[in-house]
Coordinates of C-alpha atoms and ligand atoms in Angstrom, one line a residue:
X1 CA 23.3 -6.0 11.2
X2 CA 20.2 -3.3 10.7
X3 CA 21.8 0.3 8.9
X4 CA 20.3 2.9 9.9
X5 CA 20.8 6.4 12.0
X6 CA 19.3 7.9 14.6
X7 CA 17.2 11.2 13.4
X8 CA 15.9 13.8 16.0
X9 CA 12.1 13.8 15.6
X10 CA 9.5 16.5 15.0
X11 CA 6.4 14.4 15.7
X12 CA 5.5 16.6 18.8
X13 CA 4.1 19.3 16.3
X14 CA 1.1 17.8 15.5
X15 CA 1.0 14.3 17.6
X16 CA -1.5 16.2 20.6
X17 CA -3.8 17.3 18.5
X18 CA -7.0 15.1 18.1
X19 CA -7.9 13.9 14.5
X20 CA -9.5 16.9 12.5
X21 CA -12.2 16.2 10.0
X22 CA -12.4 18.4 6.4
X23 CA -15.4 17.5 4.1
X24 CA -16.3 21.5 3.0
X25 CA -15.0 20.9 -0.5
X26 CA -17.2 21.9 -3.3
X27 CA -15.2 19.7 -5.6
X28 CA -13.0 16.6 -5.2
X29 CA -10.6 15.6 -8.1
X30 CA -10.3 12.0 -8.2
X31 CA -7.1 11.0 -9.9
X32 CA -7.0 8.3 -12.3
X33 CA -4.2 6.4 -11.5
X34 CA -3.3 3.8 -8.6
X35 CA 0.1 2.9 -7.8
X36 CA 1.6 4.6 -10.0
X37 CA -0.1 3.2 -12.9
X38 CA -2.4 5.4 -15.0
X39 CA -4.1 2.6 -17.3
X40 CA -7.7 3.2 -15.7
X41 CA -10.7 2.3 -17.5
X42 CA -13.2 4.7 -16.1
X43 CA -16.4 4.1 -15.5
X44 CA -18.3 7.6 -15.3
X45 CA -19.1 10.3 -17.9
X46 CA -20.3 14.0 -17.5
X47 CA -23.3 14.9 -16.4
X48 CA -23.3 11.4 -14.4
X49 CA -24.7 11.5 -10.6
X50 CA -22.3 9.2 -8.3
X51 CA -22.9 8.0 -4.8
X52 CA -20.0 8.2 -1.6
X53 CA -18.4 4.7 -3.0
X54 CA -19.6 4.7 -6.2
X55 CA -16.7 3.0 -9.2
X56 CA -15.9 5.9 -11.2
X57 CA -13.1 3.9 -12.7
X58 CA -10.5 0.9 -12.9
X59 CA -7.1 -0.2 -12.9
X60 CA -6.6 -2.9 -15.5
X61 CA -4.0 -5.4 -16.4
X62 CA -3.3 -8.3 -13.5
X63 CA -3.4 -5.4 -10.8
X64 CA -7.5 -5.3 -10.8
X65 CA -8.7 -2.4 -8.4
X66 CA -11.4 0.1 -8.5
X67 CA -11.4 4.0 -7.7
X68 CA -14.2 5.5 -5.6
X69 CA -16.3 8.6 -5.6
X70 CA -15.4 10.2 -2.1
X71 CA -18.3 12.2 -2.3
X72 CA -21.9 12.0 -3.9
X73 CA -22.3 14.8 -6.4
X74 CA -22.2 15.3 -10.0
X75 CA -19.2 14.5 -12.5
X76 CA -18.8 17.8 -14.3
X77 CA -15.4 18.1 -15.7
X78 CA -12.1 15.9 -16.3
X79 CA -9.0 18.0 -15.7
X80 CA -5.5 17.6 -15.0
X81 CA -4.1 18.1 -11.8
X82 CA -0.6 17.5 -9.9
X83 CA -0.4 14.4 -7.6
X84 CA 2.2 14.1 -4.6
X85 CA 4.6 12.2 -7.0
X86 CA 4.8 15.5 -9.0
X87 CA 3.1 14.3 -12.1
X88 CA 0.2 16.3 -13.6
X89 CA -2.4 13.4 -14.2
X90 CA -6.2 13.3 -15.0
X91 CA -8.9 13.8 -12.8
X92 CA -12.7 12.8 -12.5
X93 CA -13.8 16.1 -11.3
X94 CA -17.4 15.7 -8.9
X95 CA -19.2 18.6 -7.6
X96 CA -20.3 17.6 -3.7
X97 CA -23.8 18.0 -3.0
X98 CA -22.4 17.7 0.5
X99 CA -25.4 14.7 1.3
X100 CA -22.6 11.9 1.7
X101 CA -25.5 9.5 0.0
X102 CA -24.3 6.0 -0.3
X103 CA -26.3 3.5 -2.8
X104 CA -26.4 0.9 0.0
X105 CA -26.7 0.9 3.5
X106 CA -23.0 0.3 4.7
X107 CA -23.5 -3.3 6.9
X108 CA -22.2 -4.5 10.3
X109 CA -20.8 -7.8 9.5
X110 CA -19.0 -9.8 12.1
X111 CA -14.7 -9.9 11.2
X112 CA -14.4 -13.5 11.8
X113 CA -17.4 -14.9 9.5
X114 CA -15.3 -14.7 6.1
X115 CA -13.8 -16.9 4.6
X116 CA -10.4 -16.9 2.3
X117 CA -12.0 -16.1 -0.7
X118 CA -14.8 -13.7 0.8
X119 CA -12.2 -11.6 2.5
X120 CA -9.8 -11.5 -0.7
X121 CA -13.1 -10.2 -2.8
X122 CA -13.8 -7.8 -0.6
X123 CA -11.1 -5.9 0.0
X124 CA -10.6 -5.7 -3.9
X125 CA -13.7 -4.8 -4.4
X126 CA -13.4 -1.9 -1.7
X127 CA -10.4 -0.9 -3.2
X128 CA -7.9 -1.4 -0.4
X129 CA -4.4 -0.5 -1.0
X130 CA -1.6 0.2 1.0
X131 CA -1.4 3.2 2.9
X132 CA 2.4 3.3 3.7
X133 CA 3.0 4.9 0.3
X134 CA 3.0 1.9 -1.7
X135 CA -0.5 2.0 -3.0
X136 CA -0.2 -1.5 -4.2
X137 CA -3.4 -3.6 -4.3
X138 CA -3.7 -5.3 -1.0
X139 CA -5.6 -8.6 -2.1
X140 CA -2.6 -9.7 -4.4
X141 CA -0.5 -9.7 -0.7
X142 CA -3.0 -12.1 0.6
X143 CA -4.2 -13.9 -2.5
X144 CA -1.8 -16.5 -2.6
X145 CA -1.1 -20.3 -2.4
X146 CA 1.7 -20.2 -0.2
X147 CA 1.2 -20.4 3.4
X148 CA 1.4 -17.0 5.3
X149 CA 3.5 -17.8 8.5
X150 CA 3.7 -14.7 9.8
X151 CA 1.8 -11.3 9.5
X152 CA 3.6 -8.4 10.8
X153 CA 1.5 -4.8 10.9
X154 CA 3.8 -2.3 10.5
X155 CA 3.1 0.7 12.9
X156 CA 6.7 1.9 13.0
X157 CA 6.3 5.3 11.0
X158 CA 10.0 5.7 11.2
X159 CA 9.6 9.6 9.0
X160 CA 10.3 12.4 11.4
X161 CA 7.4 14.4 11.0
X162 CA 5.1 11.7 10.2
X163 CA 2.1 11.3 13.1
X164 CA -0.7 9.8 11.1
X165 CA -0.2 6.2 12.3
X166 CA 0.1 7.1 15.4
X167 CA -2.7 9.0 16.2
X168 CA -4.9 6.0 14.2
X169 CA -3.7 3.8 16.6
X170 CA -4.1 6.0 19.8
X171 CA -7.7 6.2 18.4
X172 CA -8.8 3.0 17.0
X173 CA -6.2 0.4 18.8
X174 CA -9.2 -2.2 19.4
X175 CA -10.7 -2.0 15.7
X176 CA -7.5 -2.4 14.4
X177 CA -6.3 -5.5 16.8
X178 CA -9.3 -7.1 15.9
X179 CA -8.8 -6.7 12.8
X180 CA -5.5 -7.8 12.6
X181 CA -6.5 -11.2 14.6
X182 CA -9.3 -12.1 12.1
X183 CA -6.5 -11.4 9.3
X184 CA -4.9 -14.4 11.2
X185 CA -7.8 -16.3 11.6
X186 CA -8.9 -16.0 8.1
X187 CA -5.9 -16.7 6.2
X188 CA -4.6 -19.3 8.5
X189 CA -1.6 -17.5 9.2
X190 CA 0.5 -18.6 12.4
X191 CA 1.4 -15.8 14.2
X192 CA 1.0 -11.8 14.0
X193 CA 3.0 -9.3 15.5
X194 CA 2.3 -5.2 15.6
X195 CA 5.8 -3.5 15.4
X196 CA 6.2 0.0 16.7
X197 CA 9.4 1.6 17.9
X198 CA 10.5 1.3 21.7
X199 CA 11.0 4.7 22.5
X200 CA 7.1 5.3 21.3
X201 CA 6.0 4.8 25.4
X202 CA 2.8 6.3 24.6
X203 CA 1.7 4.0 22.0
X204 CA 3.1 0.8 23.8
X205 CA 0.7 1.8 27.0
X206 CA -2.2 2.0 24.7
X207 CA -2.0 -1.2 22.8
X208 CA -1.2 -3.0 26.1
X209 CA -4.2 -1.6 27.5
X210 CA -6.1 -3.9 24.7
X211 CA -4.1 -6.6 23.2
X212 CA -4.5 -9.1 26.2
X213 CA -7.8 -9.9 25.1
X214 CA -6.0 -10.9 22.0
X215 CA -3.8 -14.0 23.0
X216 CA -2.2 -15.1 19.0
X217 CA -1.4 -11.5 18.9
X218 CA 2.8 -9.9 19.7
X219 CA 3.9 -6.5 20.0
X220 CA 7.7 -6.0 19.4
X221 CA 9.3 -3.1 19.9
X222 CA 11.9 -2.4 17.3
X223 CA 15.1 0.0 17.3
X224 CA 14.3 3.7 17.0
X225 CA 16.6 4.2 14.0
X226 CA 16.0 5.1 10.0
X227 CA 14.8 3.4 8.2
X228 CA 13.1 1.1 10.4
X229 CA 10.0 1.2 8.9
X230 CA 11.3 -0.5 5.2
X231 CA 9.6 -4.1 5.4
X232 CA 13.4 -5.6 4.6
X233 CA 15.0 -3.7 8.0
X234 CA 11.2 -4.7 9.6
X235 CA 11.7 -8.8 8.6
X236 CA 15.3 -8.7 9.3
X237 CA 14.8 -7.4 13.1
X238 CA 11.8 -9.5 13.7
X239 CA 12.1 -13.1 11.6
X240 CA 16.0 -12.9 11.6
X241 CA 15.8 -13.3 8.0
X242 CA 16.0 -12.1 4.4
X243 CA 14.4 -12.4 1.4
X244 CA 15.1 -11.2 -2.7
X245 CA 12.1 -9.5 -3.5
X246 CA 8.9 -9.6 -1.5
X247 CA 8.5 -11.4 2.2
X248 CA 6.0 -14.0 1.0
X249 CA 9.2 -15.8 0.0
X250 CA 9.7 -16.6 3.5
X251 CA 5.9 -17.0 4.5
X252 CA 5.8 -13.5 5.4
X253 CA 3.0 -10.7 4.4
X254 CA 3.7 -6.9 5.9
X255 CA 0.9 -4.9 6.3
X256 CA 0.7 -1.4 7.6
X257 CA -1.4 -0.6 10.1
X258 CA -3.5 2.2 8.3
X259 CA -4.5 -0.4 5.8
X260 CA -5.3 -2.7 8.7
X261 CA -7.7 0.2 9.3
X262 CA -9.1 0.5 5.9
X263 CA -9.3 -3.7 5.8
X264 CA -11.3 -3.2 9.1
X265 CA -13.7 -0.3 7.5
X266 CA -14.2 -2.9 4.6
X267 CA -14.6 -6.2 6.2
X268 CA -17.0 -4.6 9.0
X269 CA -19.2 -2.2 6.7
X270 CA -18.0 -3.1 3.0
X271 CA -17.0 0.6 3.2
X272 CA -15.2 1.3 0.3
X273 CA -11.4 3.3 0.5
X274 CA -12.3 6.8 0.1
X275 CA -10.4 8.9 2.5
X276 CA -7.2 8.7 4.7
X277 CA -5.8 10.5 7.4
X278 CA -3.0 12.7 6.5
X279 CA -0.2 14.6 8.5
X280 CA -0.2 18.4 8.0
X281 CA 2.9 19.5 9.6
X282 CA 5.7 21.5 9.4
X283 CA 7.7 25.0 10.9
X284 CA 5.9 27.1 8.2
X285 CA 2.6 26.1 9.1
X286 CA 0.0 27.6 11.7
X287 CA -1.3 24.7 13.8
X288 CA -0.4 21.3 12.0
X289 CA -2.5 18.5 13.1
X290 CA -3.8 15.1 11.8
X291 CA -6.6 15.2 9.3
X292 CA -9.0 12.6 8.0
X293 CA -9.3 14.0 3.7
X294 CA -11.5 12.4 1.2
X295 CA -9.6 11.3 -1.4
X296 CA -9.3 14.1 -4.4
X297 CA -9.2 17.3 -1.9
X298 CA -7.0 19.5 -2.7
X299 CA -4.0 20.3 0.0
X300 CA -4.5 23.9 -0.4
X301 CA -8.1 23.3 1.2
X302 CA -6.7 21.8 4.3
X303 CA -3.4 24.2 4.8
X304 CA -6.3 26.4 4.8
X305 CA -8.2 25.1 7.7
X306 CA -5.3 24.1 9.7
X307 CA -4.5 27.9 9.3
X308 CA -2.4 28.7 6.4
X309 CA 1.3 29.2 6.4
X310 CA 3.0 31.7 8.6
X311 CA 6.0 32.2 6.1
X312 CA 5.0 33.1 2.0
X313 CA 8.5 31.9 0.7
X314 CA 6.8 28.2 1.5
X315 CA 8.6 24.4 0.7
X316 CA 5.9 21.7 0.4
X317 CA 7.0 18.4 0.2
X318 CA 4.7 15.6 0.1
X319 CA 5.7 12.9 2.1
X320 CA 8.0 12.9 5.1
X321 CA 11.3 14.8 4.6
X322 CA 13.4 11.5 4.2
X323 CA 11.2 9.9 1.6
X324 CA 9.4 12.5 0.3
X325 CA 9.3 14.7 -3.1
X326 CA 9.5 18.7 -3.3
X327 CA 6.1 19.3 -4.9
X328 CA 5.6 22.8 -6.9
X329 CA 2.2 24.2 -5.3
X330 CA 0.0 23.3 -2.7
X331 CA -2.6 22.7 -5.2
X332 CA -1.5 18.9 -4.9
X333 CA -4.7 16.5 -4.8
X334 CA -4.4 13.5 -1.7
X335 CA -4.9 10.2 -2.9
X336 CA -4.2 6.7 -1.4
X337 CA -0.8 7.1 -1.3
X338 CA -0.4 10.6 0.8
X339 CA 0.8 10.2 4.6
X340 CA 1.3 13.6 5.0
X341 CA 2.3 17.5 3.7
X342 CA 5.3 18.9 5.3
X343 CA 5.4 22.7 4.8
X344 CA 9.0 24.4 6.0
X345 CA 10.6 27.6 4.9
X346 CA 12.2 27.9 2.1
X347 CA 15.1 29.3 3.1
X348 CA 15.6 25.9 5.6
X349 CA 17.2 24.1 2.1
X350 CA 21.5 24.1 2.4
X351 CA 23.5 25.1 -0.1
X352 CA 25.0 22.4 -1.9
X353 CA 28.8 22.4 -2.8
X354 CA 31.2 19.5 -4.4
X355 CA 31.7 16.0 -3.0
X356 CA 33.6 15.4 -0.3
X357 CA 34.5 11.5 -1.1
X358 CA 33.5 10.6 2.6
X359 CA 32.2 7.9 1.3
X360 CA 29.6 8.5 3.9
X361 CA 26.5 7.8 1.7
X362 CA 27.8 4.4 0.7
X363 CA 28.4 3.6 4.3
X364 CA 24.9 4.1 5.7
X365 CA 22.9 3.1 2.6
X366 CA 20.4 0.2 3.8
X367 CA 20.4 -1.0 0.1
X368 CA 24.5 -1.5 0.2
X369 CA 24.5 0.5 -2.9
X370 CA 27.1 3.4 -4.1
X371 CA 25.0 6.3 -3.9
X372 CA 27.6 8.7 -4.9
X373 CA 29.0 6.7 -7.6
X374 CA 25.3 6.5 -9.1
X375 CA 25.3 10.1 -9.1
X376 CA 28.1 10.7 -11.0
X377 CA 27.0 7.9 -13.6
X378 CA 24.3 8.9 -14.7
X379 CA 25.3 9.5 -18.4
X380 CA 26.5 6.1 -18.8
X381 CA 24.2 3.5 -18.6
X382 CA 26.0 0.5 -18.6
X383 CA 28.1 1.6 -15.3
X384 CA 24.7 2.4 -13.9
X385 CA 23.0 -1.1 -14.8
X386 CA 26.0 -2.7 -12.7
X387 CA 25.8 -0.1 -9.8
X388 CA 21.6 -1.5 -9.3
X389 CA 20.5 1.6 -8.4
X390 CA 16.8 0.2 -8.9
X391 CA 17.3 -1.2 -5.6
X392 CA 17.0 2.1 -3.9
X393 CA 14.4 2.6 -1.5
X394 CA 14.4 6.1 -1.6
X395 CA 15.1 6.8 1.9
X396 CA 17.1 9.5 1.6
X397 CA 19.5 8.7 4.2
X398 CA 22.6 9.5 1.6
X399 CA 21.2 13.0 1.3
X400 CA 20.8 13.6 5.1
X401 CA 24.0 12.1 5.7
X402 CA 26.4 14.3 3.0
X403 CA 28.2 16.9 4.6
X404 CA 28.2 18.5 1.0
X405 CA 24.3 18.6 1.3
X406 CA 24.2 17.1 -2.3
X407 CA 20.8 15.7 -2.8
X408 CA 22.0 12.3 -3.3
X409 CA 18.8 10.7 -3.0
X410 CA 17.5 12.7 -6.4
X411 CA 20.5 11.8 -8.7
X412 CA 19.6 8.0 -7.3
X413 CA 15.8 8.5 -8.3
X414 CA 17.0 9.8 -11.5
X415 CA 19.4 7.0 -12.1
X416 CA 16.1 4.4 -11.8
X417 CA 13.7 6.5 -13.9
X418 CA 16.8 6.4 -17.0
X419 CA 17.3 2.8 -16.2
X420 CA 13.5 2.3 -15.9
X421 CA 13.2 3.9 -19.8
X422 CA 16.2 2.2 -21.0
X423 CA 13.7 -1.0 -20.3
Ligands
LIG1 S1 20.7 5.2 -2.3 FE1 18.6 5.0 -1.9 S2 18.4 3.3 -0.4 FE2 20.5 4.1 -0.4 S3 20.6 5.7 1.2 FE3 20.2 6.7 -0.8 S4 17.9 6.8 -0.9 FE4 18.4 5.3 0.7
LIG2 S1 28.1 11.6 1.5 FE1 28.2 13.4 0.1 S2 30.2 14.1 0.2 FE2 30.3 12.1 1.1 S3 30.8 10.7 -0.6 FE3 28.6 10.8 -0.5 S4 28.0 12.4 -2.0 FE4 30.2 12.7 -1.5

């Protein structure tokens, strides 16, 4: 059986709205890190001039993956900045001379013509990672000796607020089923499926109106419950199956479908990743919409142009407000990783009082762990090694669930990050 809950929606604030376009910065911050990990060689010094694409640094170790310029412009500074997962992390800083100037003309190359080993090269070298939130290097998914069965795109978006697949797909449904098919094609992989959620009518009418032409290609429409989306709930509903760690182990790779976009941009023009598009949403702000950000903008920039905030006492959280972290300014740089910016009131937060034992938490946890007995561990690290709480997903479905309005889902996060230094 799938866990999960049923959670009203708030995509109708900024699903109408067509995709908005922000390139007005005078400087981008490009963050040196990439999933997580801030072991980046970089590649640039001051004073240097860098193209739209250009390798201004890095990630070493097995992981290989560049970072990209998102603009051309001058590298004039290094400087610290916060990212969405609320560390404070160094940043190429470029100053945009606002030509967009690439080094070489971006080509028009047909999907189909790679082969394996072309199409895992390029999409290193483009530096294509997943967009879900991961940010994990998508060639490692794909670069593998074991046969991929089954490729499932995951278009589910299951966050509340969330909007930023869905408007890709609304927009760029052929580019991305083609893409998705010469995935297939390429890496001999026997069947793919696109996944959204069955009450999404909207989207269902618009991939209909193209995937006929594709015939290898399935659409399944999956429960509308939380947390849908999590590749384990995804494989589950879909293959009838599980797996330990990652879905290769049963022949499957999950992709989502914004990195089928980015795979698409880099396959068809060897367009290196260097921006996203990114929900701006929320009761606090003036007209939240879809956005298309080069990476290293500041999300003050964009509140800006999507009209500020209507209430000063602001909440930012980046992410969706399931999964997402409470971030301390809006000076937060997008990278790779950033679906969206929720702004609410402050004053929307409950006040937390003591635990209930409801035992609620435990019930709906998709992990099967003991949220609430995690929590209260977290001084004693042996009881916490045998309660796992490194399985957590951060979903946050304990915290939306506790009548008590404890923040379940932090004490979990804290329980990894002492588990994760205990080594
Ligand atoms: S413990 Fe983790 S996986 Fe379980 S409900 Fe809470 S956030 Fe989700
Ligand atoms: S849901 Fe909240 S109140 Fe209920 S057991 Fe878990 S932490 Fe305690």
């Amino acid at each position: 059986m799938i866990t999960g809950l049923k959670i009203p929606g708030r995509k109708g604030l900024s699903i109408k709205n067509k995709i908005g376009i922000y390139n007005k910065m005078k400087y981008v911050y490009i963050p040196l890190i990439s999933g997580g990990d801030t072991d980046i060689t970089v590649a640039v010094k001051k004073g240097d001039y860098v193209y739209k694409g250009s390798v201004i640094g890095k990630r070493k170790g097995n992981l290989r993956i560049p970072i990209h310029s998102s603009v051309s412009g001058t590298v004039v500074d290094y400087e610290e900045k916060f990212v969405s997962n609320g560390q404070k992390v160094k940043c190429v800083v470029i100053e945009n001379d606002f030509l967009d100037a690439i080094e070489n003309e971006y080509e028009n190359n047909d999907l189909t013509k790679y082969t394996k080993k072309e199409f895992i090269k390029t999409i290193q070298e483009c530096g294509i990672v997943g967009l879900g939130g991961s940010g994990f290097p998508t060639y490692v998914k794909y670069n593998t000796d074991q046969k991929i069965k089954t490729l499932i795109v995951n278009a589910v978006e299951c966050e509340p607020y969330i909007t930023a697949d869905y408007v890709l797909v609304r927009e760029k449904c052929d580019e991305i089923l083609e893409t998705i098919d010469a995935i297939r094609e390429i890496n001999d992989i026997d069947e793919a499926i696109i996944a959204i959620k069955s009450h999404n009518t909207g989207l269902k009418e618009v991939i209909d109106n193209y995937i006929g032409t594709y015939l290898k290609l399935k659409l399944v429409l999956v429960p509308n419950i939380y947390p849908m989306g999590w590749e384990k709930s995804l494989v589950k509903f879909i293959k009838k199956t599980d797996y330990q760690r990652l879905p290769i182990e049963k022949g499957i790779v999950v992709s989502n479908v914004s990195t089928i976009y980015a795979i698409y941009e880099a396959l068809k023009y060897k367009k290196p990743l260097t921006e996203r598009i990114v929900t701006f949403t929320g009761e606090n702000l003036k007209r939240p919409q879809n956005v298309m950000v080069k990476m290293g903008t500041s999300a003050s920039e964009i509140i800006k142009k999507v009209g500020g905030i209507d209430n000063k006492d602001a909440l930012y959280i980046a992410g969706g407000p399931m999964m997402g972290k409470g971030i301390p300014t809006d000076d937060i740089i997008i990278n790779c990783n950033d679906n969206c910016i929720l702004v609410l009131d402050n004053y929307s937060l409950d006040i937390e009082t003591t635990c209930l034992r409801c035992g609620k938490c435990v019930e709906k946890c998709p992990a099967k762990l003991s949220p609430v007995l995690i929590g209260e561990s977290l001084d004693k690290v042996d009881r916490l090694k045998k309660l796992q709480p490194t399985r957590c997903i951060e979903c946050g479905l304990c915290s939306y669930i506790c009548p008590a309005k404890i923040n379940v889902r932090e004490k979990v996060r804290k329980a990894k990050e002492i588990l994760r230094k205990e080594g």
